Tab-separated table of C-alpha atoms in Angstrom:
chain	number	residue	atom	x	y	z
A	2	UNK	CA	0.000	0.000	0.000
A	3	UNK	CA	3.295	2.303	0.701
A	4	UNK	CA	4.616	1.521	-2.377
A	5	UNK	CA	0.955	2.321	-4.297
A	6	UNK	CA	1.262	5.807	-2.608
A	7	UNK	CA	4.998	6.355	-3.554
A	8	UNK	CA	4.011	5.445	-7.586
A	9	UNK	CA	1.195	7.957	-7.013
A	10	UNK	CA	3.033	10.686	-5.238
A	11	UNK	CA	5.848	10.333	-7.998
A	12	UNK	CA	3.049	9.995	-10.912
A	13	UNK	CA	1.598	13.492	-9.550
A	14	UNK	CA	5.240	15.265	-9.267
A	15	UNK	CA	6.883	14.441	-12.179
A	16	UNK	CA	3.530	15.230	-14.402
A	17	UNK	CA	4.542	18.772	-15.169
A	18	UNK	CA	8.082	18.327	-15.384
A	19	UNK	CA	7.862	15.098	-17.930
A	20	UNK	CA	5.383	17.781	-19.638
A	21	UNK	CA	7.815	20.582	-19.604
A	22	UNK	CA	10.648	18.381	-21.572
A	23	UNK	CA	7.856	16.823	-23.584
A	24	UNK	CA	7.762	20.792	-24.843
A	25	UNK	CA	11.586	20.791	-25.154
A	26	UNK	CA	11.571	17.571	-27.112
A	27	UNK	CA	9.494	19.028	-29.846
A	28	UNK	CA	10.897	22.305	-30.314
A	29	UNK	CA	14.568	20.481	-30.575
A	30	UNK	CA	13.035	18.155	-33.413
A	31	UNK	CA	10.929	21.477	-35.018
A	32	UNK	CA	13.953	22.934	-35.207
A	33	UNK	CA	16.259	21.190	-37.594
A	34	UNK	CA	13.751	19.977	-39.781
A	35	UNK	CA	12.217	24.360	-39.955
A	36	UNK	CA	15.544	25.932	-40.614
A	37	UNK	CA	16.880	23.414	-42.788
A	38	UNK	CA	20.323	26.175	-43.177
A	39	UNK	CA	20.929	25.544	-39.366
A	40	UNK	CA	24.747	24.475	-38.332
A	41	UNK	CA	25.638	21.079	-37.320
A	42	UNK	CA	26.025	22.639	-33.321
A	43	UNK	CA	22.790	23.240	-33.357
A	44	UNK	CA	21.662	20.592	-35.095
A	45	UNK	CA	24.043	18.278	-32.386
A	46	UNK	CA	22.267	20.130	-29.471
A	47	UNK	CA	18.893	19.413	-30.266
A	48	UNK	CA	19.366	15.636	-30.907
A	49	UNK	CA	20.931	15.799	-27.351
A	50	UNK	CA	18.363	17.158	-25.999
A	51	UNK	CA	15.908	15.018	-27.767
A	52	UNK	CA	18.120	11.921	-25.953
A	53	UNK	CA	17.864	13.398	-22.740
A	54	UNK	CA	14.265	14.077	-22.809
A	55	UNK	CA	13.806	10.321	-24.199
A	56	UNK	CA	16.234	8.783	-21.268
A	57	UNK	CA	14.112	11.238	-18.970
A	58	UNK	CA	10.994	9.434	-19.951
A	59	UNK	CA	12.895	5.846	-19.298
A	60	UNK	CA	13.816	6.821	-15.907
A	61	UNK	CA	10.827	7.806	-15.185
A	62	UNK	CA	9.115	4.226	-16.018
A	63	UNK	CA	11.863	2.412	-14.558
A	64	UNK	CA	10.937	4.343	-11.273
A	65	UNK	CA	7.114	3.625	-11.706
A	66	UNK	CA	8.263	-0.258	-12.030
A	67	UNK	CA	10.115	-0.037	-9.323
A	68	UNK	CA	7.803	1.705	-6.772
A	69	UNK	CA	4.621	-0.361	-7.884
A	70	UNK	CA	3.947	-3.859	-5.637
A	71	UNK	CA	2.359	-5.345	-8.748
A	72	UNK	CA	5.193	-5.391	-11.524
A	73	UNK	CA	4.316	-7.812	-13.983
A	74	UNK	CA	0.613	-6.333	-13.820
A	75	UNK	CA	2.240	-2.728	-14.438
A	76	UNK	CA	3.987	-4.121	-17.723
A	77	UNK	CA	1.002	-5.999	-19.098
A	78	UNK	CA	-1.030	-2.666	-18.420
A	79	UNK	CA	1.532	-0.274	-19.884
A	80	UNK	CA	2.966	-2.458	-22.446
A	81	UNK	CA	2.478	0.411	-24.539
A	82	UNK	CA	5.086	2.562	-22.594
A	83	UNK	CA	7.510	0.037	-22.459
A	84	UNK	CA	7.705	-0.208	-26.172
A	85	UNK	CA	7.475	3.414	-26.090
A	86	UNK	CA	10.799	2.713	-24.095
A	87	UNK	CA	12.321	0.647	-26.034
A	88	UNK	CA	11.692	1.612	-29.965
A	89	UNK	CA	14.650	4.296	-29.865
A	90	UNK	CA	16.864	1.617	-28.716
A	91	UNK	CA	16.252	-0.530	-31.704
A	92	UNK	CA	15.916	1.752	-34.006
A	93	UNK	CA	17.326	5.139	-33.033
A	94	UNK	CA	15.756	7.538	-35.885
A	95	UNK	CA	14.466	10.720	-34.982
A	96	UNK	CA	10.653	10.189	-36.340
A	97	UNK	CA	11.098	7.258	-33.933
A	98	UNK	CA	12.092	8.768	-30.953
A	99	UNK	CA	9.050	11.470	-31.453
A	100	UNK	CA	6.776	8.761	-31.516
A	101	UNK	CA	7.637	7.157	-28.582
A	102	UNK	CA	7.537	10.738	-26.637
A	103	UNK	CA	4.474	11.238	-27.929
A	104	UNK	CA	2.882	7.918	-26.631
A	105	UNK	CA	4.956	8.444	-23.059
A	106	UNK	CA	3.013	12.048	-23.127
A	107	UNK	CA	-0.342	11.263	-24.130
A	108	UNK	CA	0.033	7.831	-21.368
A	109	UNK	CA	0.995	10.426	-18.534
A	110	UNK	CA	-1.576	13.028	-19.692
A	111	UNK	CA	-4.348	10.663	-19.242
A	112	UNK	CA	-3.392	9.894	-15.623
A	113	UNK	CA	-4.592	13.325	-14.751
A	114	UNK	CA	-8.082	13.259	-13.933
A	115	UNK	CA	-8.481	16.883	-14.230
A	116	UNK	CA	-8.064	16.532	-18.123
A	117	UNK	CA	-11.116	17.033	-19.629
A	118	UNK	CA	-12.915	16.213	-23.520
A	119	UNK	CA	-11.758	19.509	-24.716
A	120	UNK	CA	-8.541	19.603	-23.583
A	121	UNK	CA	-7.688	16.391	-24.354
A	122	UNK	CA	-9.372	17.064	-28.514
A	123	UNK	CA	-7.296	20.118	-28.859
A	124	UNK	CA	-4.273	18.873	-27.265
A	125	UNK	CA	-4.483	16.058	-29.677
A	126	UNK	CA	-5.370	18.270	-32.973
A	127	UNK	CA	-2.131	20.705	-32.333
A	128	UNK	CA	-0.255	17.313	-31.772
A	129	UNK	CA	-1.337	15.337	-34.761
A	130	UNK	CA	-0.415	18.967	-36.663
A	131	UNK	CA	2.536	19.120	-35.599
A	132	UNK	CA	3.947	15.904	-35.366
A	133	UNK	CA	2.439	15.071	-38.985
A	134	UNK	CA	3.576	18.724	-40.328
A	135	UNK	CA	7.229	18.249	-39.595
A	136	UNK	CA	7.130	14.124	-39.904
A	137	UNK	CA	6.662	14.996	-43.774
A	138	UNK	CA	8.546	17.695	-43.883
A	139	UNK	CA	11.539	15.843	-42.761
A	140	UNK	CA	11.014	13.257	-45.598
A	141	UNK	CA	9.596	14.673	-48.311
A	142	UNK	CA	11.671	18.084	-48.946
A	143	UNK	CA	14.573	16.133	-50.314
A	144	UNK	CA	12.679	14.350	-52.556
A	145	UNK	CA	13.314	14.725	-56.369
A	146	UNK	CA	8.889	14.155	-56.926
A	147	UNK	CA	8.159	15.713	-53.854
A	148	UNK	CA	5.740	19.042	-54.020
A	149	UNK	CA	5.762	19.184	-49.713
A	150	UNK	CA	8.739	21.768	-49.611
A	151	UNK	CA	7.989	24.285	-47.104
A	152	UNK	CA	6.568	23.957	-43.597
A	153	UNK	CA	3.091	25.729	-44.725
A	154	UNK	CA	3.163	23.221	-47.078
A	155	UNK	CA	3.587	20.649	-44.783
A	156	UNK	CA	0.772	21.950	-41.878
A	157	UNK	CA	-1.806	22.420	-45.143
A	158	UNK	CA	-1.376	19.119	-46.181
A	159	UNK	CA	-1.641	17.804	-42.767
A	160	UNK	CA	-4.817	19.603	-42.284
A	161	UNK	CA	-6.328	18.498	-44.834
A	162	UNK	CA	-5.139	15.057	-44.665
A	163	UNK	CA	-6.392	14.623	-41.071
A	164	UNK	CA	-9.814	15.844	-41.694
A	165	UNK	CA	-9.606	13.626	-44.532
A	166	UNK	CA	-10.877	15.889	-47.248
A	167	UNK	CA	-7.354	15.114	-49.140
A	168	UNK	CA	-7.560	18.380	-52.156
A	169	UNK	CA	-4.355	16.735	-53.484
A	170	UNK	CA	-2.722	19.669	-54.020
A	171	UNK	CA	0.137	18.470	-52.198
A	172	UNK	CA	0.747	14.632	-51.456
A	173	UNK	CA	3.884	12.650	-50.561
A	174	UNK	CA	5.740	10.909	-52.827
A	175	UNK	CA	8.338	8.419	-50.655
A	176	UNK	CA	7.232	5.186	-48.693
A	177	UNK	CA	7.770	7.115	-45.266
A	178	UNK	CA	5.933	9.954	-46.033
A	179	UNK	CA	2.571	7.141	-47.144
A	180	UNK	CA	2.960	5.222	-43.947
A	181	UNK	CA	2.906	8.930	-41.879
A	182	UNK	CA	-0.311	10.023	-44.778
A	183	UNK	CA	-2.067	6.735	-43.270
A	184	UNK	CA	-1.334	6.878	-39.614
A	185	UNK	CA	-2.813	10.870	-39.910
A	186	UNK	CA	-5.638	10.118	-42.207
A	187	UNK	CA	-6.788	7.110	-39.385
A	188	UNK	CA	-5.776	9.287	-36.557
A	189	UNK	CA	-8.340	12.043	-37.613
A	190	UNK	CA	-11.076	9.254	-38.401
A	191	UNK	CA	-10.061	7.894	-34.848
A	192	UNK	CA	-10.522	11.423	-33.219
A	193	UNK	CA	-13.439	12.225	-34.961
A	194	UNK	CA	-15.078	8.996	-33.920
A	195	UNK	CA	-14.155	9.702	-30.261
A	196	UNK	CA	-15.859	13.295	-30.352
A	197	UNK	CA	-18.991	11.818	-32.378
A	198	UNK	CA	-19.169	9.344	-29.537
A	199	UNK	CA	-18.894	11.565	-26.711
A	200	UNK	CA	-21.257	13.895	-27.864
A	201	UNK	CA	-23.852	11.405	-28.308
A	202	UNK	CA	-23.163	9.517	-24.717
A	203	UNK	CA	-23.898	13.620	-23.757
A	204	UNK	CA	-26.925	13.534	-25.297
A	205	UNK	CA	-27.940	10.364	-24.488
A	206	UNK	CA	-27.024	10.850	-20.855
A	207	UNK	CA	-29.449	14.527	-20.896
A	208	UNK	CA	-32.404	12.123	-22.465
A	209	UNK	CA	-31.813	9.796	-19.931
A	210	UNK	CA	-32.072	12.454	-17.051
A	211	UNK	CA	-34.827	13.762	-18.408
A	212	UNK	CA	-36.669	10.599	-18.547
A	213	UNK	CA	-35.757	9.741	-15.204
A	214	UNK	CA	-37.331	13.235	-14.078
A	215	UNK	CA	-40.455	12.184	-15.790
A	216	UNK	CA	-40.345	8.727	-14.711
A	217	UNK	CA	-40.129	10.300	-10.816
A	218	UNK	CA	-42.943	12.890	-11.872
A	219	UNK	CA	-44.698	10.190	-13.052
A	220	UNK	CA	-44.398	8.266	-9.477
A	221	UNK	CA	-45.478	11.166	-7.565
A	222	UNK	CA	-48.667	12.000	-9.396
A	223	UNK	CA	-49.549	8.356	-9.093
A	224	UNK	CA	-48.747	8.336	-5.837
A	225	UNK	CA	-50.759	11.298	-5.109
A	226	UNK	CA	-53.922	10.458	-6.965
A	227	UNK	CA	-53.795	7.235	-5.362
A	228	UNK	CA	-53.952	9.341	-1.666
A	229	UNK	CA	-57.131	11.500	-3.271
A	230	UNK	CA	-58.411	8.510	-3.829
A	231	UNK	CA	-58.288	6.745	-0.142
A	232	UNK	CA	-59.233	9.619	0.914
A	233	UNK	CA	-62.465	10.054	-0.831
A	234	UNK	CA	-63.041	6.593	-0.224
A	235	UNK	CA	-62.835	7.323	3.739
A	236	UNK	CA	-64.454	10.850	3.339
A	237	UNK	CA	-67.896	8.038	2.051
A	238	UNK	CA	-67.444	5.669	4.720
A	239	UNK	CA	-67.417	7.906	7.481
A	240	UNK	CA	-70.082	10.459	5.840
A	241	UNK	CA	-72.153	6.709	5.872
A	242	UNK	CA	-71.532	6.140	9.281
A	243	UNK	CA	-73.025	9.544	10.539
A	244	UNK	CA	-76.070	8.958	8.437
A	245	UNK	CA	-76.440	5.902	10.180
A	246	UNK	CA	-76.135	6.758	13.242
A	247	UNK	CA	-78.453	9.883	12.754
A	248	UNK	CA	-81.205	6.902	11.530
């Protein structure tokens, strides 16, 4: 039970910071991939700091596993942060290492129960903007076919891509930049299904009420007619009574 507190004391203090370098993390990968003229210093710092912010993000889990009594059931239930861990590893590319950030962030951000529908849609939107914006943009400005050259380029096409309307004005042209066209088209459809859906449990949960209210309206009218009604039926009997009684 100690232990349960600790993981939930350390859950609630690190939220901000791990948020904070979540921030860091993406301007160091904007960066690069917006000023494509910038020096290799720079471009040396903010892979650093893209590293630090990932190893920040192991530590952290390593911590959870080691403060929670029920280890095996914390990596069965966040299987999805341990491979969030461990992709970079494998693989170290920079697209990778954003998605695995991303997943860490949006695993933490959900612990919060303050974070409500609308924060959690917009939060998402500006995410799936940027990260598909510069994902793109990264692979597609080198390419000899490629018509995604600039970053307003790269946040139109997004846009459009994620609400799926797709003008085709601008579509990538190298097997990267499909596979990051498909995870944004069914990220949008995925979003746009959970909004759909919450809206209508909203509106199913006001009919509900409602009919509830009337149900209870319902009840009390009953149960008051049914009162009239005893007591008309006793007003008789004892308005019989005196009559026989006067006879």
């Amino acid at each position: 039970m100690k232990q349960q507190s600790a993981q939930t004391r350390w859950e609630r203090r690190t939220q901000r910071p791990l948020l904070a370098l979540a921030v860091a993390f993406a301007v160091a990968y904007a960066v690069p991939i917006v000023d494509s003229s910038a020096g290799q210093d720079l471009t040396v710092v903010c892979t650093v700091v893209e590293w630090v912010v990932w190893g920040a993000f192991a530590v952290d889990y390593l911590i959870r596993l080691t403060l929670t009594p029920r280890r095996k059931e914390f990596v069965r239930t966040h299987w999805l942060d341990l491979c969030a861990v461990v992709l970079p590893v494998l693989q170290p590319l920079r697209l990778l290492r954003l998605v695995s950030t991303l997943m860490l962030v949006g695993r933490r951000a959900r612990m919060a129960p303050q974070i409500r529908l609308t924060t959690y849609v917009v939060g998402s939107v500006v995410g799936l903007l940027m990260f598909g914006s510069l994902a793109v943009l990264s692979v597609e400005r080198e390419s000899p076919n490629g018509n995604i050259r600039t970053l307003g380029d790269a946040v139109w096409w997004s846009f459009t891509t994620m609400t799926t309307v797709g003008y085709g004005d601008h579509a990538p042209t190298t097997g990267l930049g499909r596979m990051i066209a498909v995870g944004l088209m069914l990220s949008g459809i995925a979003l746009l299904g959970v909004v759909t859906a919450n809206i209508a449990a909203w509106f199913i949960s006001r009919f509900e009420k409602d009919d509830v209210e009337e149900r209870r309206q319902t009840e009390a009218i009953a149960s008051l007619a049914e009162e009239v009604r005893l007591l008309r039926a006793e007003v008789a009997r004892l308005a019989a009574d005196r009559e026989e009684q006067r006879s």
